[in-house]
Coordinates of C-alpha atoms in Angstrom, one line a residue:
M223 CA 93.7 71.9 103.2
K224 CA 90.3 70.7 101.9
N225 CA 89.3 73.0 99.0
Q226 CA 85.8 74.3 99.5
D227 CA 83.1 73.7 96.9
P228 CA 80.8 76.6 96.2
F229 CA 77.4 76.5 97.7
D230 CA 74.9 75.1 95.1
W231 CA 72.4 77.9 94.8
S232 CA 70.6 76.1 92.0
M233 CA 69.0 73.8 94.6
I234 CA 67.4 76.8 96.4
K235 CA 64.0 77.3 94.8
D236 CA 62.7 79.8 97.4
R237 CA 65.4 82.4 98.0
S238 CA 63.3 84.6 100.3
L239 CA 64.9 83.2 103.4
W240 CA 68.3 83.8 102.0
L241 CA 67.5 87.5 101.3
D242 CA 66.2 88.2 104.8
P243 CA 69.0 89.7 107.0
C244 CA 69.7 87.9 110.3
E245 CA 68.8 89.7 113.5
E246 CA 72.5 90.3 114.4
S247 CA 73.1 92.3 111.3
Y248 CA 70.7 95.0 112.4
Y249 CA 72.4 95.1 115.8
Y250 CA 75.9 95.5 114.4
A251 CA 74.9 97.9 111.7
E252 CA 73.6 100.2 114.5
K253 CA 76.5 99.5 116.8
W254 CA 79.2 100.0 114.2
R255 CA 77.6 103.1 112.8
R256 CA 77.4 104.6 116.3
E257 CA 81.1 103.8 116.8
G258 CA 81.9 105.8 113.7
R259 CA 83.1 102.8 111.6
K260 CA 82.8 103.2 107.8
S261 CA 83.8 100.1 105.9
V262 CA 82.5 96.5 106.1
L263 CA 83.6 93.3 104.5
D264 CA 80.8 90.8 104.1
L265 CA 82.9 87.6 104.2
G266 CA 81.1 84.8 102.4
C267 CA 78.3 87.1 101.4
G268 CA 76.1 84.5 99.6
L269 CA 73.2 86.3 97.8
G270 CA 74.1 89.5 99.7
R271 CA 71.3 90.0 102.2
H272 CA 73.7 91.5 104.8
S273 CA 75.7 93.5 102.2
V274 CA 72.6 95.3 101.1
L275 CA 71.6 96.0 104.7
F276 CA 75.0 97.5 105.6
A277 CA 74.9 99.6 102.4
R278 CA 71.5 101.0 103.5
Y279 CA 73.0 102.0 106.8
G280 CA 75.6 104.0 104.9
F281 CA 78.6 101.7 105.1
K282 CA 81.2 101.3 102.3
V283 CA 80.5 97.6 101.6
T284 CA 82.7 95.0 100.0
A285 CA 81.1 91.6 99.4
C286 CA 83.1 88.5 98.7
D287 CA 82.2 84.9 98.0
I288 CA 83.7 81.9 96.2
S289 CA 80.5 81.5 94.1
E290 CA 80.2 83.2 90.8
E291 CA 76.5 82.5 90.8
A292 CA 76.0 84.2 94.1
L293 CA 78.0 87.3 93.1
S294 CA 76.2 87.6 89.8
F295 CA 72.9 87.6 91.6
L296 CA 74.1 90.2 94.1
K297 CA 75.3 92.5 91.4
E298 CA 71.8 92.6 89.9
Y299 CA 70.1 92.6 93.3
S300 CA 72.1 95.5 94.6
R301 CA 71.3 97.5 91.6
E302 CA 67.6 96.8 92.1
Q303 CA 67.9 97.9 95.8
G304 CA 69.9 101.0 95.0
A305 CA 72.9 99.7 97.0
D306 CA 76.5 100.5 96.1
I307 CA 78.4 97.3 96.8
A308 CA 81.8 96.2 95.6
C309 CA 81.6 92.5 94.7
R310 CA 84.7 90.3 94.6
K311 CA 85.2 86.6 94.0
A312 CA 87.6 85.5 96.7
D313 CA 88.8 82.5 98.7
M314 CA 88.5 83.5 102.4
A315 CA 91.9 81.9 103.1
S316 CA 93.6 84.2 100.5
L317 CA 91.8 87.5 100.3
P318 CA 92.5 89.9 97.4
F319 CA 92.6 93.0 99.7
S320 CA 95.1 95.3 101.1
A321 CA 96.3 95.0 104.7
D322 CA 94.3 97.3 107.1
A323 CA 91.5 97.6 104.6
F324 CA 88.3 97.3 106.7
D325 CA 86.8 98.7 109.9
C326 CA 84.5 95.7 110.3
I327 CA 84.1 92.1 109.1
F328 CA 80.7 90.3 109.2
A329 CA 80.9 86.5 108.7
F330 CA 77.5 84.9 109.3
H331 CA 77.5 81.1 108.8
S332 CA 80.3 81.4 106.3
A333 CA 83.9 81.4 107.7
G334 CA 83.6 77.9 109.1
H335 CA 83.1 76.3 105.7
T336 CA 86.7 74.9 105.7
D337 CA 88.9 72.5 107.6
S338 CA 91.3 73.1 110.5
I339 CA 94.1 74.4 108.3
G340 CA 91.8 76.6 106.3
M341 CA 90.4 78.0 109.5
E342 CA 93.8 79.1 110.7
R343 CA 94.5 80.8 107.4
I344 CA 91.1 82.5 107.4
M345 CA 91.8 83.9 110.9
A346 CA 95.2 85.2 109.7
E347 CA 93.6 86.9 106.7
I348 CA 90.9 88.4 108.9
K349 CA 93.6 89.8 111.1
R350 CA 95.6 91.1 108.1
V351 CA 92.7 93.0 106.4
L352 CA 91.2 94.5 109.5
K353 CA 92.4 97.9 110.5
H354 CA 94.4 98.0 113.7
D355 CA 91.3 98.8 115.8
G356 CA 88.9 96.7 113.6
T357 CA 86.2 94.4 114.8
V358 CA 84.8 91.1 113.5
F359 CA 81.5 89.3 114.1
M360 CA 81.6 85.6 113.2
T361 CA 79.5 82.5 113.7
L362 CA 81.0 79.0 114.0
C363 CA 79.4 75.6 114.3
S364 CA 79.4 74.1 117.8
K365 CA 80.6 70.6 118.6
E366 CA 77.4 70.2 120.6
T367 CA 75.4 70.1 117.4
P368 CA 74.3 66.5 116.7
A369 CA 75.5 66.7 113.1
Y370 CA 79.1 66.9 114.4
S371 CA 78.8 63.3 115.7
R372 CA 76.8 61.7 112.8
P373 CA 78.5 58.5 111.8
D374 CA 77.4 58.7 108.2
L375 CA 79.3 62.0 107.5
E376 CA 82.9 62.0 106.4
R377 CA 85.2 63.3 109.1
I378 CA 88.6 64.9 108.1
N379 CA 89.8 65.4 111.6
D380 CA 88.5 66.2 115.1
S381 CA 87.1 69.5 113.9
T382 CA 86.0 69.0 110.4
V383 CA 82.9 67.2 108.9
I384 CA 81.8 67.1 105.2
K385 CA 78.1 67.4 104.5
N386 CA 76.8 64.8 102.1
E387 CA 73.4 66.2 101.1
G388 CA 71.5 69.3 100.1
P389 CA 73.1 72.5 98.6
E390 CA 76.1 72.1 101.1
Q391 CA 77.0 68.7 99.8
G392 CA 80.8 68.4 99.7
V393 CA 81.2 71.5 101.7
P394 CA 83.5 71.1 104.9
H395 CA 82.2 72.4 108.2
Y396 CA 84.5 73.4 111.0
Y397 CA 83.1 72.6 114.5
T398 CA 84.4 74.3 117.6
D399 CA 84.3 74.6 121.3
K400 CA 85.4 77.2 123.8
E401 CA 89.1 76.0 123.8
D402 CA 89.1 76.1 120.0
I403 CA 87.8 79.7 120.1
K404 CA 90.5 80.8 122.5
R405 CA 93.1 79.4 120.2
L406 CA 91.7 80.8 117.0
F407 CA 91.3 84.3 118.5
K408 CA 94.6 84.4 120.2
D409 CA 95.5 87.6 118.3
F410 CA 92.1 89.2 119.2
E411 CA 90.4 90.7 122.2
L412 CA 87.2 88.6 122.7
I413 CA 84.3 91.0 123.4
K414 CA 81.2 88.8 123.4
I415 CA 80.5 85.1 122.8
R416 CA 77.0 83.5 122.8
H417 CA 76.2 79.9 122.4
I418 CA 72.9 79.7 120.4
D419 CA 70.6 76.7 119.7
D420 CA 68.4 77.4 116.7
C421 CA 65.9 74.8 117.8
F422 CA 63.0 75.7 115.5
F423 CA 63.1 77.4 112.1
D424 CA 61.8 77.0 108.6
G425 CA 58.7 75.3 110.1
K426 CA 60.7 72.5 111.7
W427 CA 62.2 71.5 115.1
K428 CA 65.9 71.2 114.8
E429 CA 69.0 71.2 117.0
C430 CA 71.6 73.5 115.4
K431 CA 74.1 75.2 117.7
H432 CA 76.5 77.9 116.8
Y433 CA 78.9 80.2 118.6
F434 CA 78.2 83.9 117.9
I435 CA 81.6 85.7 118.4
E436 CA 82.5 89.4 118.5
A437 CA 86.1 90.3 118.7
A438 CA 88.5 93.2 118.1
V439 CA 91.9 92.8 116.5
R440 CA 94.9 94.2 118.4
K441 CA 97.9 95.0 116.1
E442 CA 100.0 97.9 115.0
P443 CA 98.8 99.7 111.9
T444 CA 100.6 99.0 108.6
L445 CA 101.5 102.3 107.0
P446 CA 102.4 102.1 103.3
D447 CA 105.7 103.6 102.3
Y448 CA 105.7 105.2 98.9
S449 CA 108.8 107.3 99.3
G450 CA 110.7 105.2 96.7
I451 CA 107.8 105.6 94.2
I452 CA 106.6 109.2 94.4
G453 CA 109.0 111.3 92.4
M454 CA 110.1 108.3 90.2
R455 CA 110.3 109.0 86.5
V456 CA 108.4 106.3 84.5
K457 CA 107.7 105.4 80.9
C458 CA 104.1 104.4 80.3
T459 CA 101.9 102.8 77.6
V460 CA 98.5 104.3 77.3
D461 CA 95.8 101.7 76.4
R462 CA 92.7 103.7 77.6
P463 CA 92.8 107.3 76.4
P464 CA 90.0 109.7 77.3
G465 CA 86.7 108.7 75.8
T466 CA 87.5 104.9 76.0
A467 CA 85.1 102.6 77.6
H468 CA 86.2 100.1 80.3
P469 CA 86.7 96.7 78.6
R470 CA 84.1 95.0 80.9
I471 CA 82.0 97.8 82.2
K472 CA 80.9 99.7 79.1
S473 CA 79.2 102.5 81.0
L474 CA 82.5 103.5 82.6
I475 CA 84.2 106.0 80.4
Y476 CA 87.8 107.2 81.0
T477 CA 88.1 110.9 81.4
V478 CA 91.9 111.0 81.6
N479 CA 94.7 109.0 79.9
Y480 CA 95.1 105.7 81.7
G481 CA 97.6 102.9 81.0
Y482 CA 100.5 101.0 82.6
V483 CA 104.1 101.4 83.5
N484 CA 106.3 99.4 81.3
G485 CA 108.1 96.6 83.1
I486 CA 106.8 97.2 86.6
F487 CA 104.3 94.8 88.0
A488 CA 101.5 95.4 90.6
G489 CA 99.8 93.3 93.2
D490 CA 97.4 91.8 90.7
G491 CA 100.3 90.4 88.7
A492 CA 99.7 92.8 85.8
E493 CA 101.9 95.8 84.9
Q494 CA 101.3 98.7 87.2
D495 CA 98.3 100.8 86.3
V496 CA 98.7 104.6 86.0
Y497 CA 96.6 107.7 85.7
I498 CA 98.2 110.5 83.6
L499 CA 97.1 113.9 84.6
G500 CA 97.8 117.3 82.9
V501 CA 97.5 116.1 79.3
D502 CA 94.0 116.4 77.8
K503 CA 94.7 115.0 74.3
P504 CA 94.6 111.2 73.8
L505 CA 98.1 109.6 74.1
E506 CA 99.7 106.4 73.0
S507 CA 102.7 106.7 75.4
F508 CA 103.9 109.0 78.1
T509 CA 107.0 109.7 80.1
G510 CA 106.7 111.7 83.4
K511 CA 106.9 111.6 87.1
V512 CA 104.8 109.8 89.7
I513 CA 103.2 112.5 91.9
A514 CA 100.9 110.4 94.1
V515 CA 99.7 106.9 94.8
Y516 CA 96.1 105.9 95.3
H517 CA 96.1 103.0 97.7
R518 CA 93.1 100.8 97.2
L519 CA 92.0 99.2 100.4
N520 CA 89.3 96.8 99.1
D521 CA 91.5 95.6 96.2
N522 CA 95.0 94.1 95.8
E523 CA 96.6 96.8 93.7
D524 CA 97.5 100.5 93.9
K525 CA 97.1 103.1 91.2
W526 CA 100.0 105.5 90.4
I527 CA 99.2 109.1 89.4
T528 CA 101.7 110.7 87.0
A529 CA 102.0 114.1 85.5
P530 CA 104.5 115.9 83.1
D531 CA 107.7 117.2 84.7
G532 CA 107.1 120.3 86.7
M533 CA 103.3 119.9 87.0
S534 CA 101.6 119.3 90.3
F535 CA 98.0 118.9 91.6
S536 CA 96.4 119.2 95.0
K537 CA 95.0 116.2 96.8
E538 CA 91.5 117.5 96.0
E539 CA 92.2 117.9 92.3
I540 CA 93.7 114.4 92.0
L541 CA 90.8 112.8 93.8
E542 CA 88.3 114.7 91.5
K543 CA 90.1 113.6 88.3
I544 CA 90.3 109.9 89.2
A545 CA 86.8 109.7 90.8
F546 CA 85.2 108.4 87.6
Q547 CA 86.7 105.0 88.4
E548 CA 87.9 105.2 92.0
K549 CA 84.5 106.0 93.4
F550 CA 83.8 102.3 93.1
F551 CA 86.6 101.5 95.6
D552 CA 87.6 102.4 99.1
G553 CA 91.1 103.9 99.3
E554 CA 93.5 106.6 100.4
L555 CA 95.6 109.0 98.4
Y556 CA 99.3 109.4 99.3
L557 CA 101.4 112.4 98.2
K558 CA 105.0 113.2 99.0

């Protein structure tokens, strides 16, 4: 698979065009809100023009991109706009999110920045992280675009061309036709496909054709099973007692003891994080029982909630106690 180079944002002097949401984003924000959908993944978010729009419409938004520069811009831009957006650096072919995490995925001129192998992996990841009744809107380059046949561009295979100029220099572009779309979306129900020629924009006549695709995933829901975890007795090390600031986000202050379970590793490769409830004084270590699991949807790790033997809390009490940190994530609490 051809590794994607990040978009070179330093070459964009006027970013106003890149901050103006596309027309389709307004349509899907209205449609998805009317359908009662709550969470959106902006896949290949760039500077975040669509992330901010969906946040304004009340969605729980997660924005991911391979570019550190773009995400750094979006974090500041979203603060200026008063938008609550979770920003994650991510390869679209290997997303750091739970299965069944999102109601919707919006991928405008982004998912096709790969080769044929990468495109197959991206589609598999989209299927995995969408909920069982989730929906995706995606654009893909059309093989009818003249750039697809340019002899001066490097061609990896019948579907993939490498751009050799501008901010997309070195970035692969996947080109498709109707048969390719049928194959790529074999695990989806195709709802709407449009073939659009953006023939004039940015003050110039051009010929730039894309497929605009709306589809719904059809799969059985994946239900987490924590029966072997809840009730487990664990020994923990506390590295963030109450009053401690988050190591990277200094404004985030821990209000309960927080640490990790010794010798058990989580989805992020580090030892399993744990909240310790029912003990107000700062601790260095703790031994108790797991009473619940907070399953983060827009992340790749769960959080275990522990308490001293014989102590229990309601769902509402647990959510209130961990909200100081979990309010930044989309998730579900599981109790026995």
